[in-house]
Every structure is written in C-alpha cells, then in structure tokens.
Coordinates of C-alpha atoms and ligand atoms in Angstrom, one line a residue:
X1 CA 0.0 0.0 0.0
X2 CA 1.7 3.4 -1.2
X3 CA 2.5 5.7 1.9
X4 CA 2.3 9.7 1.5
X5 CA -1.4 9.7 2.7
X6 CA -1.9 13.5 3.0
X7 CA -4.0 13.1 6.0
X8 CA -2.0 15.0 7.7
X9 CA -0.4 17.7 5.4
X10 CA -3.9 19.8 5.0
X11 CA -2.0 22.3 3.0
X12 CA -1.0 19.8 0.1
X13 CA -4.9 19.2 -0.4
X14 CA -6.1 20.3 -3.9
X15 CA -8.6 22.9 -4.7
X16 CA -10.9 24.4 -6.5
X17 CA -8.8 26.6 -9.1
X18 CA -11.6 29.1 -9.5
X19 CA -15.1 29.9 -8.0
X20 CA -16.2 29.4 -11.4
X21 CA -14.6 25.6 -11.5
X22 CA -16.4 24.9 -8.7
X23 CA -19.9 26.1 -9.4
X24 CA -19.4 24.4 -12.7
X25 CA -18.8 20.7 -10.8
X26 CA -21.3 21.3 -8.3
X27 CA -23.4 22.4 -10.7
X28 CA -22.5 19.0 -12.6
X29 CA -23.0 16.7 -9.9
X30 CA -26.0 17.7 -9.4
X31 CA -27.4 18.5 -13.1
X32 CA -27.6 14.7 -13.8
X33 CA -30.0 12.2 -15.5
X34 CA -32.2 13.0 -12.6
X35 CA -33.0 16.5 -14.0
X36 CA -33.2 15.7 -17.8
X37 CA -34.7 11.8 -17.4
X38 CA -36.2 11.7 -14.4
X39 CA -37.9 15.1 -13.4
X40 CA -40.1 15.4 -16.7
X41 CA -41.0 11.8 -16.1
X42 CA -42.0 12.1 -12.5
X43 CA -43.7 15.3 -13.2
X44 CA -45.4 13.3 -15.9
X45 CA -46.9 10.8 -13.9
X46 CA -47.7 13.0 -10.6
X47 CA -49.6 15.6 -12.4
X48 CA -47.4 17.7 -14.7
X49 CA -47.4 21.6 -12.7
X50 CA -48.7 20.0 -9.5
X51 CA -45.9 17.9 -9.1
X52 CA -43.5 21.2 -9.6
X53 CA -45.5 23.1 -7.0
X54 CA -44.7 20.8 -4.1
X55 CA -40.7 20.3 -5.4
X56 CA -39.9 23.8 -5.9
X57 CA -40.8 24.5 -2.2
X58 CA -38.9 21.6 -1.0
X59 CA -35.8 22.0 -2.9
X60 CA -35.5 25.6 -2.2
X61 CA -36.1 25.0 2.0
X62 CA -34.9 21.8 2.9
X63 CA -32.8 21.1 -0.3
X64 CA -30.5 23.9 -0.2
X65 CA -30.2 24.0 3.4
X66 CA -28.6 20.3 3.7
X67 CA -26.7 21.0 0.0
X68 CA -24.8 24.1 2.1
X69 CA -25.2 22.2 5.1
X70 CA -22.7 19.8 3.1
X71 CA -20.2 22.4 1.6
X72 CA -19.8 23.9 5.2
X73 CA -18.9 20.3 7.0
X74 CA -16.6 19.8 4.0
X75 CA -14.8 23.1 3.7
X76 CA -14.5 23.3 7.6
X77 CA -13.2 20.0 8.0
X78 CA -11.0 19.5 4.8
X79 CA -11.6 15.8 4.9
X80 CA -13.5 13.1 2.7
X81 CA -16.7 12.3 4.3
X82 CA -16.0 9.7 7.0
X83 CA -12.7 12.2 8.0
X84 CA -14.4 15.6 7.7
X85 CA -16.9 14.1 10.3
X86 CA -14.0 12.2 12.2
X87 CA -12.3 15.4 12.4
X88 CA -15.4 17.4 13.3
X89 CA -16.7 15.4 15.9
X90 CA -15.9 11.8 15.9
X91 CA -17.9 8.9 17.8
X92 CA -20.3 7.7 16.2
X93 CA -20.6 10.5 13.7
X94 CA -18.1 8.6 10.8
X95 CA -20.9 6.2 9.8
X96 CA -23.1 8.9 8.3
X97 CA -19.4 9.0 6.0
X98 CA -19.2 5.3 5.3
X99 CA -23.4 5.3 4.9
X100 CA -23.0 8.3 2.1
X101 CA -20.0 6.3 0.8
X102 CA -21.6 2.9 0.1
X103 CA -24.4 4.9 -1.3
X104 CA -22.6 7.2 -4.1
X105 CA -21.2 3.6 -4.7
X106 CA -24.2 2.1 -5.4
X107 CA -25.7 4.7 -7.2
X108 CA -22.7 5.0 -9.5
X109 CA -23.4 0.9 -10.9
X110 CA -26.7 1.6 -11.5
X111 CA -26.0 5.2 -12.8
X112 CA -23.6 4.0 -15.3
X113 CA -25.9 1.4 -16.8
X114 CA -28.4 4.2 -17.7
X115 CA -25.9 6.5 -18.7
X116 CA -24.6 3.7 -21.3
X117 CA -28.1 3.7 -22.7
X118 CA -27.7 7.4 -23.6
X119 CA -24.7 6.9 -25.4
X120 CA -26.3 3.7 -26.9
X121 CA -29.2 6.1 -28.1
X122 CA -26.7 8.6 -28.9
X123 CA -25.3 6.7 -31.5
X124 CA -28.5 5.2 -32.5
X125 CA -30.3 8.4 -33.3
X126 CA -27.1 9.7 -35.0
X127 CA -27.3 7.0 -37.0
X128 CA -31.1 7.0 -38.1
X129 CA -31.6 3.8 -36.6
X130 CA -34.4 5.1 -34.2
X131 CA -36.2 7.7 -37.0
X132 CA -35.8 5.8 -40.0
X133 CA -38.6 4.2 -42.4
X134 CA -40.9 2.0 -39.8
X135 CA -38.3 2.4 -36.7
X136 CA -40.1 1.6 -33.7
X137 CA -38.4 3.3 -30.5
X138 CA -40.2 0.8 -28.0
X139 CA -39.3 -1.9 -29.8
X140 CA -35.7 -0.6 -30.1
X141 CA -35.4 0.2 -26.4
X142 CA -36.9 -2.5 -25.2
X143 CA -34.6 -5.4 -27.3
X144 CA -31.4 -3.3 -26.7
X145 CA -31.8 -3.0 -22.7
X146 CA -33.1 -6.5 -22.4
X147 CA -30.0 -8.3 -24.3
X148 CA -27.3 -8.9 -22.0
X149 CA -24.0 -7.8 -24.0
X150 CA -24.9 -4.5 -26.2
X151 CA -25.6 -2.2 -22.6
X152 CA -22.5 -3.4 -20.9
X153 CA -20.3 -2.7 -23.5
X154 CA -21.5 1.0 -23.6
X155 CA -21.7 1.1 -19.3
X156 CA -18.1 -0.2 -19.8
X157 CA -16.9 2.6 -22.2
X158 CA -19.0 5.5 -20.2
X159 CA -17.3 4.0 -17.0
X160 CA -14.1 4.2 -18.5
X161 CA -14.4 7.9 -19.5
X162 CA -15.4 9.0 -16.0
X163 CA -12.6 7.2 -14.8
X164 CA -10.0 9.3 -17.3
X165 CA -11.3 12.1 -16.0
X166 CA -11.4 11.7 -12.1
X167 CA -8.1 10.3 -12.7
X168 CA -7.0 13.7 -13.8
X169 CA -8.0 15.0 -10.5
X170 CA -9.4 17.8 -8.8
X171 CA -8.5 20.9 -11.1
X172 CA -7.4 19.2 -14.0
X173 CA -10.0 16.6 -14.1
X174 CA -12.9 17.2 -12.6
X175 CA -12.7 21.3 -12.9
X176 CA -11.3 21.0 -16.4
X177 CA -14.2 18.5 -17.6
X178 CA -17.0 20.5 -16.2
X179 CA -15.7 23.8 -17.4
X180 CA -16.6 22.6 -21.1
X181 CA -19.1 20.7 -20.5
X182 CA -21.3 22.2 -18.6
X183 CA -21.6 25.4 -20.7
X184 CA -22.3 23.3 -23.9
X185 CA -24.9 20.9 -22.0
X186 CA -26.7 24.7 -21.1
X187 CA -26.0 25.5 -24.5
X188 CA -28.1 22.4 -26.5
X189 CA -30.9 22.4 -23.7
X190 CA -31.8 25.6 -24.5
X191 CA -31.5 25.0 -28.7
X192 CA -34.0 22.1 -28.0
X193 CA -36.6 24.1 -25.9
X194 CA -36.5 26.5 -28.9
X195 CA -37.2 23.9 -30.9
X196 CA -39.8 22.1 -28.9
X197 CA -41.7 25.0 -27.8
X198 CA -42.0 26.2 -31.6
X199 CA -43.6 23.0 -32.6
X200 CA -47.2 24.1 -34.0
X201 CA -49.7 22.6 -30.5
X202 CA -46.6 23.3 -28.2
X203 CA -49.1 25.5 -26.2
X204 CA -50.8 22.5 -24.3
X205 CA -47.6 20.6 -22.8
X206 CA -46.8 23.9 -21.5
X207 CA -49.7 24.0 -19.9
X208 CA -50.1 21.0 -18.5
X209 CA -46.6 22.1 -17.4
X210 CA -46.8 25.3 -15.4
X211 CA -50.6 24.5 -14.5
X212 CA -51.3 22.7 -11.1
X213 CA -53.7 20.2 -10.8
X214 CA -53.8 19.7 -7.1
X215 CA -56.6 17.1 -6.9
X216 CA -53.1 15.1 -8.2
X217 CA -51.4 16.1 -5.1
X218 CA -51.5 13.3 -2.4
X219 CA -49.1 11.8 0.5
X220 CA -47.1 9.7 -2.6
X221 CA -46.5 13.5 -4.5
X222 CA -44.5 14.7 -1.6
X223 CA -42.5 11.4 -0.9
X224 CA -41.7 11.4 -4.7
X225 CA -40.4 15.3 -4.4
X226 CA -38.3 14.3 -1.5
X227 CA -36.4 12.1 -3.1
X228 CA -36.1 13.6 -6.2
X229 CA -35.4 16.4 -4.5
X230 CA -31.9 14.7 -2.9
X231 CA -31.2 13.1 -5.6
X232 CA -31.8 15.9 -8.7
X233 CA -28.8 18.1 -5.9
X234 CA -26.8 15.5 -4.9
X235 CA -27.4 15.6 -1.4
X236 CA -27.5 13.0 1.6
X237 CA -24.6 10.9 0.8
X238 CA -21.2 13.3 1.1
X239 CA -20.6 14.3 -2.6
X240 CA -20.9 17.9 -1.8
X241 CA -19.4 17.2 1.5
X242 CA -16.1 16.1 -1.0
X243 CA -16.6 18.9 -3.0
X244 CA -16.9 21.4 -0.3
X245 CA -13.6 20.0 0.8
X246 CA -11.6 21.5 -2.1
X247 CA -12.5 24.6 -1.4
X248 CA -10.7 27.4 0.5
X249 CA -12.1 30.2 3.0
X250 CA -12.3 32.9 0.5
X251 CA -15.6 32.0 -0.7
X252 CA -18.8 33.5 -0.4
X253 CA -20.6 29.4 0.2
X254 CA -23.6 30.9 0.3
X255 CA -24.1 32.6 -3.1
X256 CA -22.3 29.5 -4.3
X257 CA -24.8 27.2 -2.8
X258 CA -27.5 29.3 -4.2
X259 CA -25.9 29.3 -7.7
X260 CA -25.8 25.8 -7.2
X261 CA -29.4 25.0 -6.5
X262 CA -31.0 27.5 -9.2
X263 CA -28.9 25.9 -12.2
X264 CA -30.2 22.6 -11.1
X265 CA -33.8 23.9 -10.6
X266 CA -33.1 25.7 -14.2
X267 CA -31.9 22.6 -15.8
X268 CA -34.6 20.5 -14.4
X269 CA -37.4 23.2 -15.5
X270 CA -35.8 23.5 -19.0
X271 CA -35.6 19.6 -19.5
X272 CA -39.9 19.7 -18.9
X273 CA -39.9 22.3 -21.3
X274 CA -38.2 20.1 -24.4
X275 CA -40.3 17.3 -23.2
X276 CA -44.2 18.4 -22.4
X277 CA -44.5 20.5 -25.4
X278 CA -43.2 17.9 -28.1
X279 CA -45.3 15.0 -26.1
X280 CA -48.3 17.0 -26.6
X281 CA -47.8 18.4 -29.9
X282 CA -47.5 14.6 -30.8
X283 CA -50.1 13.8 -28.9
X284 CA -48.0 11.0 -27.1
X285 CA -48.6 10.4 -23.2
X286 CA -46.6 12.1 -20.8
X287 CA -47.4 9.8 -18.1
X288 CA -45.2 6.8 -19.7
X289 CA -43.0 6.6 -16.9
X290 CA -39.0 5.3 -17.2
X291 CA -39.4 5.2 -21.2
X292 CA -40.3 9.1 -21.7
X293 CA -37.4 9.9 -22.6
X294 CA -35.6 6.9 -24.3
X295 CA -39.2 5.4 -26.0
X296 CA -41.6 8.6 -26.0
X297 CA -40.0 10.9 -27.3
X298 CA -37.8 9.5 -30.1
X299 CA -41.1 8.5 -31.4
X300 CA -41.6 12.3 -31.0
X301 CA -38.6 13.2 -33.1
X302 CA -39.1 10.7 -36.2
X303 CA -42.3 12.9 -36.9
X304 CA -40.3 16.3 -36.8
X305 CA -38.2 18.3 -39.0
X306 CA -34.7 17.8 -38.3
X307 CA -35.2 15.0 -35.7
X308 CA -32.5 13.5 -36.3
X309 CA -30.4 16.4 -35.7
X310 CA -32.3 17.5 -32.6
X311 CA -32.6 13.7 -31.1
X312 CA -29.1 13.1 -31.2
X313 CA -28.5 16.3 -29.4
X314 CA -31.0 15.1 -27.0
X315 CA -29.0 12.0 -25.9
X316 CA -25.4 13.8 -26.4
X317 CA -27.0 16.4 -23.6
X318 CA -28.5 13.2 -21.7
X319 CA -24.6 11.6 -21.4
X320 CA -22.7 15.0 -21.0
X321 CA -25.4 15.4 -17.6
X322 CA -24.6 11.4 -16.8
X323 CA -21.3 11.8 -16.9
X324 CA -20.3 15.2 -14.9
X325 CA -22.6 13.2 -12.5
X326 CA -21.1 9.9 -12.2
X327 CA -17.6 11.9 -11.5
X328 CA -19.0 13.4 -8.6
X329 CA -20.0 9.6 -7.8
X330 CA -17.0 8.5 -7.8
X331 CA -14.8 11.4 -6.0
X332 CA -16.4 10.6 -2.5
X333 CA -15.3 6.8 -2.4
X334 CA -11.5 8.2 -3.8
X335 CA -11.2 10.8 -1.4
X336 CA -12.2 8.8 1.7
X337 CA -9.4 5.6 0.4
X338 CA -6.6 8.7 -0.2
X339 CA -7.7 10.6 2.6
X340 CA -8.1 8.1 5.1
X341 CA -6.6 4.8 3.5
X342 CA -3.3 6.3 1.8
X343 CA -4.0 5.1 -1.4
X344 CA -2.6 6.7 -4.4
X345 CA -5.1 8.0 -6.8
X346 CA -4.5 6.4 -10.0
X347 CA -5.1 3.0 -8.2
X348 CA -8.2 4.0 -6.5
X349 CA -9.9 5.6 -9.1
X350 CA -9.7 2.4 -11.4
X351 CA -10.4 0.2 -8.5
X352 CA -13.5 2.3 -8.2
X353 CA -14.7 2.4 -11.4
X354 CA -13.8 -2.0 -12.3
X355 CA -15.9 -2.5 -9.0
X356 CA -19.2 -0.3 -10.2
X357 CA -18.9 -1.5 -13.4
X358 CA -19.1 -5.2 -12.1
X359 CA -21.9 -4.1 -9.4
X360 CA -23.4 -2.6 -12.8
X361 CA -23.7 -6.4 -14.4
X362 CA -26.9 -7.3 -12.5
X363 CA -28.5 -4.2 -12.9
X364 CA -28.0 -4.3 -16.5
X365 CA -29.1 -7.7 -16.4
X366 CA -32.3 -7.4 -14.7
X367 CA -33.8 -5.6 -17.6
X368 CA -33.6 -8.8 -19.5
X369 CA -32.6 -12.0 -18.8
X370 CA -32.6 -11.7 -15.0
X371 CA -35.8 -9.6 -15.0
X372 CA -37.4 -12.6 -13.0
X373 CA -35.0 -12.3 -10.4
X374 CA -37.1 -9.9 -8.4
X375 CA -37.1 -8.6 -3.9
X376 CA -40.4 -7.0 -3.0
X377 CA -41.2 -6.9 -6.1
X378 CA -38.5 -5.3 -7.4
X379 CA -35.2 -6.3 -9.9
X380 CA -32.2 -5.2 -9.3
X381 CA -31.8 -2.0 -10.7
X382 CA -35.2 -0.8 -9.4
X383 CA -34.4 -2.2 -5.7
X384 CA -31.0 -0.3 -5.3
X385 CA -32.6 2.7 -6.9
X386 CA -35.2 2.5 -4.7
X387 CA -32.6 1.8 -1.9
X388 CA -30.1 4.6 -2.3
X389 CA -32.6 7.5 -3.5
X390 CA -36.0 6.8 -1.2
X391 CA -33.9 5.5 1.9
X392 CA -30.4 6.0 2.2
X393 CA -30.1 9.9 0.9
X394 CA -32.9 11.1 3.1
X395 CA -31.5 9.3 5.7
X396 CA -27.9 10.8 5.2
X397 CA -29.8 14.1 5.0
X398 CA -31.4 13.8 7.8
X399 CA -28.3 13.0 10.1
X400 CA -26.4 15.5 8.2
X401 CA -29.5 18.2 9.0
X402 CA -28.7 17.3 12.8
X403 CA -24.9 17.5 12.5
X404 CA -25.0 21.1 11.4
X405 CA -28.0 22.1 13.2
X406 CA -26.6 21.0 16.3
X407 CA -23.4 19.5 16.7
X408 CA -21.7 22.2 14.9
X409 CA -24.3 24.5 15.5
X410 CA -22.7 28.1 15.8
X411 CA -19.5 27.1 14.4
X412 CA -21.5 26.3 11.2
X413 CA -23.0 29.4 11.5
X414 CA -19.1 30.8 12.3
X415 CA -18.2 28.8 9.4
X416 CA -21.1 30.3 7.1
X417 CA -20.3 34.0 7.9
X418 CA -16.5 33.8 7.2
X419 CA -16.7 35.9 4.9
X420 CA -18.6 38.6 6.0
X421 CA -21.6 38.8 4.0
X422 CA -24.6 37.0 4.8
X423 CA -27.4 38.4 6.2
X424 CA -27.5 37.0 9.8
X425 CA -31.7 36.3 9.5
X426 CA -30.6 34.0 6.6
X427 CA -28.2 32.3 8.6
X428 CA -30.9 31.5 11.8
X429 CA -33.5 30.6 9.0
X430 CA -30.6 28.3 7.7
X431 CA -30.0 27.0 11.2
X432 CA -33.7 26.9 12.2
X433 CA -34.4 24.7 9.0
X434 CA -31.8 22.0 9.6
X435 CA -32.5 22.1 13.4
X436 CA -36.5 21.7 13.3
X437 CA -38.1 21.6 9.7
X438 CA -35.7 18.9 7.7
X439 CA -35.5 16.7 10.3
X440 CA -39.4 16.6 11.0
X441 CA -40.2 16.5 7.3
X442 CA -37.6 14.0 6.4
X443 CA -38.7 11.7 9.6
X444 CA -42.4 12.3 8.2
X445 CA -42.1 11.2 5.0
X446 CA -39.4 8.4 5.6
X447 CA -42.5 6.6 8.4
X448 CA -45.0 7.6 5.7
X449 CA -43.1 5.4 3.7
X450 CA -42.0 2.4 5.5
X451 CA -46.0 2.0 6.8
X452 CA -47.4 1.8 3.6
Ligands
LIG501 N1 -27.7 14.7 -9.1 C1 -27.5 13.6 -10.0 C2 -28.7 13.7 -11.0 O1 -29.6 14.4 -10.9 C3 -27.3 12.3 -9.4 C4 -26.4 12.2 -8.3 C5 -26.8 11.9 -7.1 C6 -25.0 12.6 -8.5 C7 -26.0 11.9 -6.0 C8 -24.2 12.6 -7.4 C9 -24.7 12.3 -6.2 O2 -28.7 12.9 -11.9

C-alpha cells in the first residue's frame, strides 16, 4: 500500500482553481440524469405543474439547506466524508461517511448502466436507426436493454471515460471537464426548448406544465419530491461534502450554494420544457413513466423536422449530464481511500470504477434476462434505486441536518459567515431549517413510507 497519505499535510490538499470551477462541478454533480430523465417523467406521472409546486418549495427549504449544510462540513473539515466528520466530531458520527460512501457507490453501478443507454441512443439516433422508415423506439429500447452484452459494452466505455477524467484529478479533471461541459450541456438544452416549444400545439404541454392540478397532489406527491429532491442536488450521501472540501475560506458558500441550487432547478425546468411541449404536440402520453425519454420521445422526433439532428442532441445532452454526474460519484469513495486509507489516486480511481462496473452487471441484467429475479417486487436495478434514493439519501440528509444544526451548530453558523456577507436572518433561518423543519419532514415522509 503506497505511503504519503496527506492526512496529515492539509496544505497539500487540492482545490478548487476558481469559483467558477467549482460552481461548474457542483453544478455537474447535481445536473444529472435525474433533472433531464427523471424530473419530466415524474412530473409526468404526478400531475405535470402540481408535481413542480410541491418540489420547488422543498428544494428551495430543505434542499438547499442540507446542500450548504454539506459544503460547510466539507470546507470546515478539509476531509472526505468519513474524516471531515472524524475530524469534526468523531464517535459515532463517521458512519453517516461510510453510509453516504456505500451509497454514491451504489448509485454510480446503477448510474452507469443508464448512462450507457444514452450513449447507446446517442449513437442510435445519429445514426437514423431510431427515426428511419418503420423504426419503432419501443421496440428498439426494449430489445437493446433487455440483451445482455450490447448495454454493458456502452456502461463499460462510459465508466471508462469518467474514470480518465477523475483520474485527472481535482483541477485538471474534474474542474477542467466540467468547465466545457457544462456550458455546452446549457447551450443544447436551451436549442432544443427553442425547438420544442415552436412545434405548432406546443401550447398544451406547456400548460399541462406550469398549471397545477392539485386534486393530483397526495401523501405519494411529496414522498416522490423528497427524493427527487436529494437526488436531482446530490445531497445525503457526502458528494458535496467532497466537493466542499476542495475549497478554501475565500468563498462566499452561500451565493455558491444558491448558484448551485437555481442551475439545477433551471436545468430541471428547462428539461420539462423540451419534453411536455413535443409530447403533446405529438399527442403521445406524458405519463409513460421510465421510457419518456428513451421510447416517448424518439417517437416524437421521427415525426419532426430535423429529428435527427435534434434527437441526437438530445441523448449527447443526456450523457454530457450522466457523466459530470457519475464523476461526482465516484470522487467521495477516492477521497475517503486517499484521505483516510493512503492510497494513491491512479489505483483508487480504477479500483472504483472496475468495482461499479461489475456491481453494474446485474443491474444491467435485470432488464432482461434476470428480470425474473425480483425482492419486493422489485429487480435489481429498481431495488438499489429504490434503496439509495428513497432510503439511504434522506437518511444521510437527515443526520447531516442534525450534525449542522446541532453538533456544529454556531460554528456552522461561524463557518457560514466567514466571509462577511450573509445576512444573519438568513443564517438562523438556515440554522432553524436544519434544526427543526428537515428533520421533521424528512422523519415524516421516511414513516410515511415504510408503513405503507
Ligand atoms: N444529481 C444527479 C442527477 O440528478 C445524481 C447524483 C446523485 C449525483 C448523488 C451525485 C450524487 O442525476
């Protein structure tokens, strides 16, 4: 095992390079196949504007509070997320660490076997395979996640360029990566909602978008925002925590947060805008669930001009969010083995990366030939979904609410104000939120869930 841990040499840590940089990574964690896939399906199948009302409110209380909550623990504490908390506090704290650890692990097998599917489409759409004469996207989805080689192959090749980049480290890598790509994803979002919203019957998805229905609102609405809410920011398992801990004092963390949370909201809002409009103007359902994006709407594109054109820019955006996500992923588990283990990077990031892809295998294989292979009714991919975003991030959040709120309490608050300029009624309301309100709604919906 190589020696020269850094654990002890704070000053050799890497950071940030710019505030820029770092919005842009923060920003890429969390701007992810859970705003452009997953957002405009849930929204789809809770009731379209109804299903925005109750997330905005959540992500910009309880959201934002544990995503800062993060950054300070991390910043303060220099650390991965097991040592920022061993260094903070220590006891028992360290397991909220290992908890958010095993989950970004998790979440990066499953991660990477959607993200291959992208690419897959990617290609396919570049390609005219799904808009040709007769192409049937359901057909095509459905026989290319269900056989068992095709998806590995392209989990394998996105997994391999996540691993180049982390690799390349915390300014050269990760920074570097996310100042390109992050831009450009922004860039082709906003070409397709131009396009989508200029489709002739555009109008009524964008209605159906911005108009609640709250007779659609019910106990299952808010337990679905929660979660997406976590998962769409990246919060509840320590990436930000890692992230924070590349940066230095001279930030304003609040304005960063902030930045932080409204491209994410933006990205997420913007993704609903591409979709609803062309669903409707096709008149395609909108409540079709997982295959929106990858059935729905390539169906949607073979019927308008330039589809091809726009679809592949559709899946190239859907890969550029996977993979400044599955970076972000992977950082947390790296840090805590350099950090706290002494490992070298180079090792641990390919370690990393071989192990998710290998945790990826029955995931990928439970679209198809292991679909029967089922827990509570659930395969594999589905179950450690399921796992990591409806239990273990609120969970992380939640304990991460009380560690700020009242382990570090005014020192957080200390920590927050370092640099001068934050209103001190936003700093109690920040405090008061991760005291009382997260951990009561967290706890609420959590029961909610586990009864029913
Ligand atoms: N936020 C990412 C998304 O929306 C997923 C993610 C979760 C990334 C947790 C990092 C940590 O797709």
């Amino acid at each position: 095992m190589p020696r020269d841990s850094g654990s002890d040499q704070p000053q050799k840590r890497e950071h940030w390079a710019s505030k820029a940089g770092f919005i842009m990574a923060a920003a890429g964690s969390a701007v992810g196949l859970g705003n452009v896939w997953k957002f405009p399906y849930m929204a789809g199948e809770n009731g379209g504007g109804a299903f925005v009302m109750v997330y905005l409110p959540i992500v910009f209380t309880i959201g934002i509070s544990i995503l800062l909550a993060e950054l300070i623990i991390g910043r303060a504490a220099q650390k991965d997320p097991v040592g920022s908390f061993r260094v903070l506090r220590g006891r028992a704290w360290p397991l909220v660490g290992f908890l958010g650890i095993l989950a970004g692990f998790l979440i990066l097998s499953f991660y990477s076997v959607v993200a291959g599917w992208t690419v897959a489409f990617a290609a396919k759409m570049a390609t005219g395979m799904l808009n040709g004469q007769g192409a049937d996207p359901a057909a095509v989805f459905g026989s290319f996640i269900s056989s068992p080689m095709q998806p590995l192959l392209y989990a394998c090749g996105f997994m391999v360029v996540a691993v180049v980049v982390v690799l390349g480290g915390i300014r050269r890598g990760i920074e570097r990566a996310n100042l390109v790509l992050m831009p450009l994803l922004f860039v082709i979002l906003v070409a397709l909602v131009g396009r989508s919203l200029t489709l002739p019957g555009a109008m009524e998805g964008f209605t159906f978008f911005v108009t609640p229905d709250f007779s659609k609102v019910t106990g299952a609405t808010f337990t679905a925002a929660l979660g997406q809410a976590f998962f769409s920011l990246s919060v509840g398992l320590g990436a930000m925590i890692t992230y924070g801990s590349y940066l230095d004092h001279k930030q304003n963390i609040g304005r960063s947060a902030s930045s932080v949370v409204g491209l994410d909201t933006v990205a997420a809002l913007l993704a609903g805008l591409v979709l609803f409009p062309a669903v409707f103007a096709f008149g395609v359902d909108p409540g079709a669930g997982p295959g929106l994006a990858f059935v729905t709407l390539p169906s949607v594109f073979a019927q308008m001009p330039a589809g091809q054109i726009f679809g592949t820019l559709f899946f190239v955006l859907l890969s550029i969010a996977a993979l400044t996500s599955a970076v972000s992923l992977m950082e947390p588990v790296v840090a805590y083995f350099m950090d706290q283990h002494g490992f070298g990077r180079t090792q641990i990031v390919i370690a990393t990366g071989v192990a998710a892809f290998v945790l990826g295998i029955p995931s990928s294989l439970s679209m198809g030939i292991w679909s029967d292979a089922t827990l509570f009714g659930m395969g594999f991919l589905d179950l450690i979904a399921f796992v990591t975003s409806s239990i273990m991030l609120p969970v992380g959040g939640l304990l991460i609410a009380l560690f700020v709120g009242w382990v570090m309490g005014s020192r957080a608050i200390a920590e927050l104000k370092g640099n001068g300029d934050t209103p001190p009624a936003l700093a109690r309301a920040w405090l008061f939120i991760l005291r009382f309100v997260a951990p009561a709604a967290i706890a609420w919906i959590l029961i909610k869930e586990l009864i029913s």
